[in-house]
């Protein structure tokens, strides 16, 4: 059989399993380091045994809803290449919008920044790449996530201070910017989460108590002792949490201005406290 025939057969199997068939081409090309053009030129060639085995193996994992990004092992996030595996959440495009907002609103060269719950290091690494003169600290509760984030920082040649911490539990400094994309899905909403996410991404990075608000509550309370004068807080939120998160921070920071900002899908996605 040629590549086109094998793909068509395996893609059918993937669709029948309720998974995304487009992922087969994405993962296979990435593993072979082929461009789309390389693939188009080979479509009518017969498939060597080892490529066939690789395609069958990828198909098996996709049918089990294994995320394509974990199979490839890396993603691009805001110009940084990041390794990802089951220790960390796969960075989402919405989070790139949070990075864009922070860069647009903070032009100073000497800011100190804390990224709480850094996971793969995505936010911290993207900021350190764009702003090498910022002092960037990244924390996570998970030592496994921190190990991967450190590798990602090294691979991207950025300097970041890493700290294992439950929000501010081991952090004593104050910062100009406190940033977080914490776990925010309500445990009760588990049925609304895609199989890919639910079966394979770390639940500690997804779900939080108190209707998904538990970590924002902690950040709201504890940031008071860790935010420099005129410091700002940037948060990613679930699309239904804008008003509730705003109220939490109004209580902690009565004199600050709080904005809810939409993502490119038109959904509430960020809260800024300034
Ligand atoms: N946005 C993520 C999702 O859709 C959730 C990430 C988070 O809880 N921070 O799965």
Coordinates of N, CA and C and ligand atoms in Angstrom, one line a residue, residues 89 92 181-185 197 205-206 236 269, ligand 1:
X89 N 0.9 20.4 31.8 CA -0.2 20.8 30.9 C 0.4 21.2 29.6
X92 N -1.6 26.3 26.1 CA -2.8 26.6 25.3 C -2.6 28.0 24.6
X181 N -1.4 31.2 35.6 CA -2.4 30.5 34.9 C -2.6 29.2 35.8
X182 N -3.4 29.3 36.8 CA -3.4 28.2 37.8 C -4.5 27.2 37.3
X183 N -4.5 26.0 38.0 CA -5.6 25.1 37.7 C -6.9 25.9 38.1
X184 N -7.9 25.9 37.1 CA -9.1 26.6 37.4 C -10.4 25.9 37.1
X185 N -10.3 24.7 36.6 CA -11.6 24.0 36.3 C -12.2 23.4 37.6
X197 N -7.7 15.6 27.3 CA -7.3 16.3 28.5 C -7.5 15.5 29.7
X205 N -2.9 20.2 37.5 CA -2.7 21.4 36.8 C -4.1 21.9 36.2
X206 N -5.1 21.1 36.3 CA -6.4 21.5 35.7 C -7.5 21.9 36.7
X236 N -4.8 34.2 34.1 CA -5.7 33.5 33.2 C -6.8 33.0 34.0
X269 N -11.2 35.9 29.6 CA -10.0 34.9 29.8 C -8.9 35.4 30.7
Ligands
LIG1 N1 -7.6 26.1 29.7 C1 -7.3 24.8 30.2 C2 -8.3 23.8 29.6 O1 -9.1 24.1 28.8 C3 -7.4 24.8 31.7 C4 -6.1 25.2 32.2 C5 -6.2 25.6 33.6 O2 -6.9 25.1 34.4 N2 -5.3 26.5 33.9 O3 -8.2 22.7 29.7

